[in-house]
Every structure is written in structure tokens, then in C-alpha cells.
PDB file of C-alpha atoms in Angstrom:
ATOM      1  CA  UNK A  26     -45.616  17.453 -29.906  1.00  0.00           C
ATOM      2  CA  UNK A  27     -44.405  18.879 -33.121  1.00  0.00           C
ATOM      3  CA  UNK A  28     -41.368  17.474 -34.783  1.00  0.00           C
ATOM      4  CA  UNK A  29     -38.249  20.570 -34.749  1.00  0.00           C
ATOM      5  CA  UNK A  30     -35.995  20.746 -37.641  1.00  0.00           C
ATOM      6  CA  UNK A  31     -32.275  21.091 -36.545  1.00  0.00           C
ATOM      7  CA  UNK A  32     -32.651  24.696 -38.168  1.00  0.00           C
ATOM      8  CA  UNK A  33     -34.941  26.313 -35.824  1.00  0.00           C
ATOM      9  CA  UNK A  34     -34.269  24.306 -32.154  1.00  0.00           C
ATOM     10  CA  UNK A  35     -31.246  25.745 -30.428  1.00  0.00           C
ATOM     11  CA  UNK A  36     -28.906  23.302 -28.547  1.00  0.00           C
ATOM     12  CA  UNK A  37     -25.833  23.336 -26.621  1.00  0.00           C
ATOM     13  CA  UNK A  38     -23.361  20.966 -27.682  1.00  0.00           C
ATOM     14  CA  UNK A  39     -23.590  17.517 -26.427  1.00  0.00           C
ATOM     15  CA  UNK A  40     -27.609  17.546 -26.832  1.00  0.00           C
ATOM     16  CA  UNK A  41     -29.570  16.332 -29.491  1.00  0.00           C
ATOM     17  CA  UNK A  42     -30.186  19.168 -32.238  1.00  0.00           C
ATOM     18  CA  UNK A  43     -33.345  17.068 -33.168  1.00  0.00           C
ATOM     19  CA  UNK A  44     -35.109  16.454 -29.190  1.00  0.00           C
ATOM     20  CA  UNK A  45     -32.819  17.993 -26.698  1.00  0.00           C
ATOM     21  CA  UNK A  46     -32.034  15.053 -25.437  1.00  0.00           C
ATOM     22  CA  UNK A  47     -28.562  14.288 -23.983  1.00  0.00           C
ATOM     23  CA  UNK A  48     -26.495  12.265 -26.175  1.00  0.00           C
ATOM     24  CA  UNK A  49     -24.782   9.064 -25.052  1.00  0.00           C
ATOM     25  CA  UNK A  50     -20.612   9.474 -24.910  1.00  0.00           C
ATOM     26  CA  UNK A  51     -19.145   9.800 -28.781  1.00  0.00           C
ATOM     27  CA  UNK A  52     -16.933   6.286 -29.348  1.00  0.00           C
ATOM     28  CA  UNK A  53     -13.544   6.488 -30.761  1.00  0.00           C
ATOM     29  CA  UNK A  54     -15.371   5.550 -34.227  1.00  0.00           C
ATOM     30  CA  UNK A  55     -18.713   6.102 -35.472  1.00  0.00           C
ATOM     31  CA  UNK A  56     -21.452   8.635 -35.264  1.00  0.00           C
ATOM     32  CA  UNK A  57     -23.983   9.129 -31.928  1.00  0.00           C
ATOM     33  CA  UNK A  58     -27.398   7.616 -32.142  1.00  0.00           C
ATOM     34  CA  UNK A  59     -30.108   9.808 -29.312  1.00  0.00           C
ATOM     35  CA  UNK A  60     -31.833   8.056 -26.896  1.00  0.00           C
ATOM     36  CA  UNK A  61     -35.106   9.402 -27.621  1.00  0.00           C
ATOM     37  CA  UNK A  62     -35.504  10.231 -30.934  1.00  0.00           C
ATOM     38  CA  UNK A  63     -33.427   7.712 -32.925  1.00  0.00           C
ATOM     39  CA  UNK A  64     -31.460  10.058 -34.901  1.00  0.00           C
ATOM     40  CA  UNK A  65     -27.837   9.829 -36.001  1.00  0.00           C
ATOM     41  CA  UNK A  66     -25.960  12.740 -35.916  1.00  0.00           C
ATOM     42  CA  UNK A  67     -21.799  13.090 -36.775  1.00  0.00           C
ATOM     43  CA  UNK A  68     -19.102  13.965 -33.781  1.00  0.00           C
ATOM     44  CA  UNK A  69     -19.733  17.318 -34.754  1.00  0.00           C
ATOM     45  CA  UNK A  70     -22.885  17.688 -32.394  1.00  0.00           C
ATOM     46  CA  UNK A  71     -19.892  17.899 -29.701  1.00  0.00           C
ATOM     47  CA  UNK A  72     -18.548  20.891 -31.598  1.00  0.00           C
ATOM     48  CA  UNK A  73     -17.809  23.503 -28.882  1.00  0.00           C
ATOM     49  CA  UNK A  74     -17.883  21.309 -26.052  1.00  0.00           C
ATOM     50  CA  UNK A  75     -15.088  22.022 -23.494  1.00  0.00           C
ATOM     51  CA  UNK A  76     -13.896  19.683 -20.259  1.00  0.00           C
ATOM     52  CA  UNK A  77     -11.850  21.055 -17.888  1.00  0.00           C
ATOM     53  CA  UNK A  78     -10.332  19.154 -15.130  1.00  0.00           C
ATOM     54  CA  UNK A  79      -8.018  19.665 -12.186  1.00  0.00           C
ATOM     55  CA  UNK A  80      -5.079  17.112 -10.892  1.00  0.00           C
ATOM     56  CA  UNK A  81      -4.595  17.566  -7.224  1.00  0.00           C
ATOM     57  CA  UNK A  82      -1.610  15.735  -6.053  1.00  0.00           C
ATOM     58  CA  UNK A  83      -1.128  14.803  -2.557  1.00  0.00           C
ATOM     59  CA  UNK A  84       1.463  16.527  -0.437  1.00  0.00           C
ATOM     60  CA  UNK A  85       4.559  14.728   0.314  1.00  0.00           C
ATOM     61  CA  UNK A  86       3.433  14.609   4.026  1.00  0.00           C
ATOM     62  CA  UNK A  87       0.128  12.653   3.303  1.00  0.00           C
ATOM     63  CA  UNK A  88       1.677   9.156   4.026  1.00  0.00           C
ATOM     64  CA  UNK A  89       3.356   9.889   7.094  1.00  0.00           C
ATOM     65  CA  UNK A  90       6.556  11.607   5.836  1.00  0.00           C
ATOM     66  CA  UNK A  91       5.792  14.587   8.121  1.00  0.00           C
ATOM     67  CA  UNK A  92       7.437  14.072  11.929  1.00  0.00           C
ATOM     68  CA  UNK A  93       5.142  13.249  14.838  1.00  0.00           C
ATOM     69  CA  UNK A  94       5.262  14.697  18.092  1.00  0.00           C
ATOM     70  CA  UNK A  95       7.084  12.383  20.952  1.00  0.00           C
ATOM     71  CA  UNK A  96       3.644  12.360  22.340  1.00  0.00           C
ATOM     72  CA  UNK A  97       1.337  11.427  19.506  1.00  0.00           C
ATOM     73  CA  UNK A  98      -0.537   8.707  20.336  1.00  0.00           C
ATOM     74  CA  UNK A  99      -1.627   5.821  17.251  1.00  0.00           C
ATOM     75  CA  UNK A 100      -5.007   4.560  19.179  1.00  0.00           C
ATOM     76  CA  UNK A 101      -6.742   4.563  22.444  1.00  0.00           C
ATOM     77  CA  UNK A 102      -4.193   5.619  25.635  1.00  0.00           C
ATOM     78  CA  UNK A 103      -4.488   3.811  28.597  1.00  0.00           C
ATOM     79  CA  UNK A 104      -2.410   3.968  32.038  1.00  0.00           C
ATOM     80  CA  UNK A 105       0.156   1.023  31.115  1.00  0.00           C
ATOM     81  CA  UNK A 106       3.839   1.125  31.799  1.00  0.00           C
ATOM     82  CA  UNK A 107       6.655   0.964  28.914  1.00  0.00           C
ATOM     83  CA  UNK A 108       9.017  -1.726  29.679  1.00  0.00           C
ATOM     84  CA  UNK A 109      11.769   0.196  27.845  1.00  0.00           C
ATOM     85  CA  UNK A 110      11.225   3.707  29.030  1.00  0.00           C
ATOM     86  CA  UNK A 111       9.283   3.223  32.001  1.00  0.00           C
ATOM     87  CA  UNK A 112       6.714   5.861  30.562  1.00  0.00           C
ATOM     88  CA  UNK A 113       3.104   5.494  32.218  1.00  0.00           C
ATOM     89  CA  UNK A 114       0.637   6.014  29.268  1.00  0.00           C
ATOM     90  CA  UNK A 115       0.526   3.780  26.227  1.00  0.00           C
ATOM     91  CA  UNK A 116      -1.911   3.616  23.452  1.00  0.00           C
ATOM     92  CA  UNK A 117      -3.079   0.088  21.861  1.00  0.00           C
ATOM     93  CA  UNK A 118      -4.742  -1.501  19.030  1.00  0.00           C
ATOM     94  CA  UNK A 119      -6.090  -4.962  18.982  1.00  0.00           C
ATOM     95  CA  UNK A 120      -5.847  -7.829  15.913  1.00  0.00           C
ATOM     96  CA  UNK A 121      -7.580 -10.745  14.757  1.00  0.00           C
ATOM     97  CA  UNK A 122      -4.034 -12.933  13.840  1.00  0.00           C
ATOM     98  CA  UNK A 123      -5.199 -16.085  14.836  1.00  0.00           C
ATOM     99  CA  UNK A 124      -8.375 -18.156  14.033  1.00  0.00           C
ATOM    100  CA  UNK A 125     -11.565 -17.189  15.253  1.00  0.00           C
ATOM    101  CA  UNK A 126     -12.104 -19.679  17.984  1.00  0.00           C
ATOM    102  CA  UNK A 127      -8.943 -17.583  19.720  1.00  0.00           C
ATOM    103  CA  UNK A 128      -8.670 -14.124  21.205  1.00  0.00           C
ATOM    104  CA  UNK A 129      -6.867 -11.127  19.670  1.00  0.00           C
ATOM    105  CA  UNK A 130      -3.241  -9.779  19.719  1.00  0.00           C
ATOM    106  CA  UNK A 131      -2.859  -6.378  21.581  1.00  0.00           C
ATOM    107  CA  UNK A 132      -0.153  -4.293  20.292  1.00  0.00           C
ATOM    108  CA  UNK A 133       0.692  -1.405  23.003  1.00  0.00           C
ATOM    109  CA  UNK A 134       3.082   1.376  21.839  1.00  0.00           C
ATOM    110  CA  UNK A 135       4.867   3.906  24.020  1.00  0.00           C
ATOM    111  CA  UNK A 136       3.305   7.939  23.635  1.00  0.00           C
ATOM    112  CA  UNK A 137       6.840   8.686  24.284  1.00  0.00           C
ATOM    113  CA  UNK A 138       9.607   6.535  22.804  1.00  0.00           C
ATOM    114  CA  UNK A 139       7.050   4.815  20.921  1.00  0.00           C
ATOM    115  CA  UNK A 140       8.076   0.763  21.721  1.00  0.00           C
ATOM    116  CA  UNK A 141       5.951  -1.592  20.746  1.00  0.00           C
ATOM    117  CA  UNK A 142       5.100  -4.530  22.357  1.00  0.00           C
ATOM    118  CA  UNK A 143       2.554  -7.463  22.036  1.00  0.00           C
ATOM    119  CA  UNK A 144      -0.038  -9.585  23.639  1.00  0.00           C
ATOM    120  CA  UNK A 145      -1.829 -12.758  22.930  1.00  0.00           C
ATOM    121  CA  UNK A 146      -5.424 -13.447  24.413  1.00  0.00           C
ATOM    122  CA  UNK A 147      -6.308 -17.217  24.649  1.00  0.00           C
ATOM    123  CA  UNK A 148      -9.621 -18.500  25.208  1.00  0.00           C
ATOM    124  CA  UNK A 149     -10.213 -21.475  26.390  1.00  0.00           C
TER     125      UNK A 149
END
């Protein structure tokens, strides 16, 4: 392998002039040392180097400020009556509240008015 001077081996920006080597991130001080060859070269080996990002931003409507429909439901539906609305289908989601040893809470809300209402599983 013949050793190129930094006058005859072409290299983008960011690579070393010497190997071709990617060089390591430049610090905030100091000059950038390759990997692979050992040389030390100044920040401007980075000359010419351009980053371009893009910001997206959420919508306002990404953490629930958009309106549901009545009959949206937030989890499995199952044929259970509302005790405020007397609606027949309600969905449900289940939660470990209590120590292991006992059974879960199950938290049933309306798909129409959306009440919620709980229920605690003991074991024995």
C-alpha cells in the first residue's frame, strides 16, 4: 500500500486527506486525530461540509385535542350496560393497582356518554 500525499488523494470533507478514512466528530477545541492513520489534521478538513436538518412539530391534535366521535371506543367493547345512560356496549381496560397476590381493577367506559366506572377482582 503506498503512502498518498494530501496533494494527489481527493477527499470529500469529513474524510481523512491522508487514508480516506472517516474522521471522528471535530471537538469544540483542538484539531482531529484519524483512526487509521494517526494523522492530525486542523478543523479545516470539515471545510465544505454541510448538515441539513428538518424540525417536524407535532400537530396540535396529536395529544388528544382533536374531538372524538360519541362512539369511539378507548379498548376492547363488550355487551355491558352503562349505569348512567343505560347504553349496551362498553369498552374496558384492566390495571394492576394493588399488590400482586390480588386481582386487577377493570375500568369500563360508556361508547356513548363515555362514564366510567370501576371494578375490583379479589382472589382469595
Amino acid at each position: 500500500f503506498a503512502s498518498r500525499s494530501m496533494a494527489s488523494f481527493s477527499h470529500e470533507p469529513g474524510f481523512c486527506p491522508q487514508c480516506g478514512t472517516i474522521l471522528p466528530m471535530l471537538g469544540s477545541e483542538g484539531d482531529v486525530r484519524c483512526y487509521n492513520c494517526k494523522q492530525t489534521f486542523g478543523p479545516e478538513v470539515f471545510s465544505g461540509l454541510e448538515c441539513h436538518y428538518v424540525i417536524h412539530f407535532n400537530s396540535p391534535n396529536v395529544y388528544g385535542g382533536s374531538k372524538q366521535k360519541a362512539d369511539s371506543a378507548d379498548g376492547c367493547v363488550v355487551e355491558r350496560m352503562c349505569p348512567n345512560c343505560k347504553n349496551d356496549k362498553m369498552s374496558y381496560a384492566t390495571l394492576q393497582l394493588r399488590s400482586a397476590d390480588e386481582g386487577q381493577t377493570v375500568f369500563y367506559t360508556c361508547t356513548k356518554c363515555k362514564y366510567v366506572h370501576s371494578l375490583c377482582h379479589f382472589t382469595d
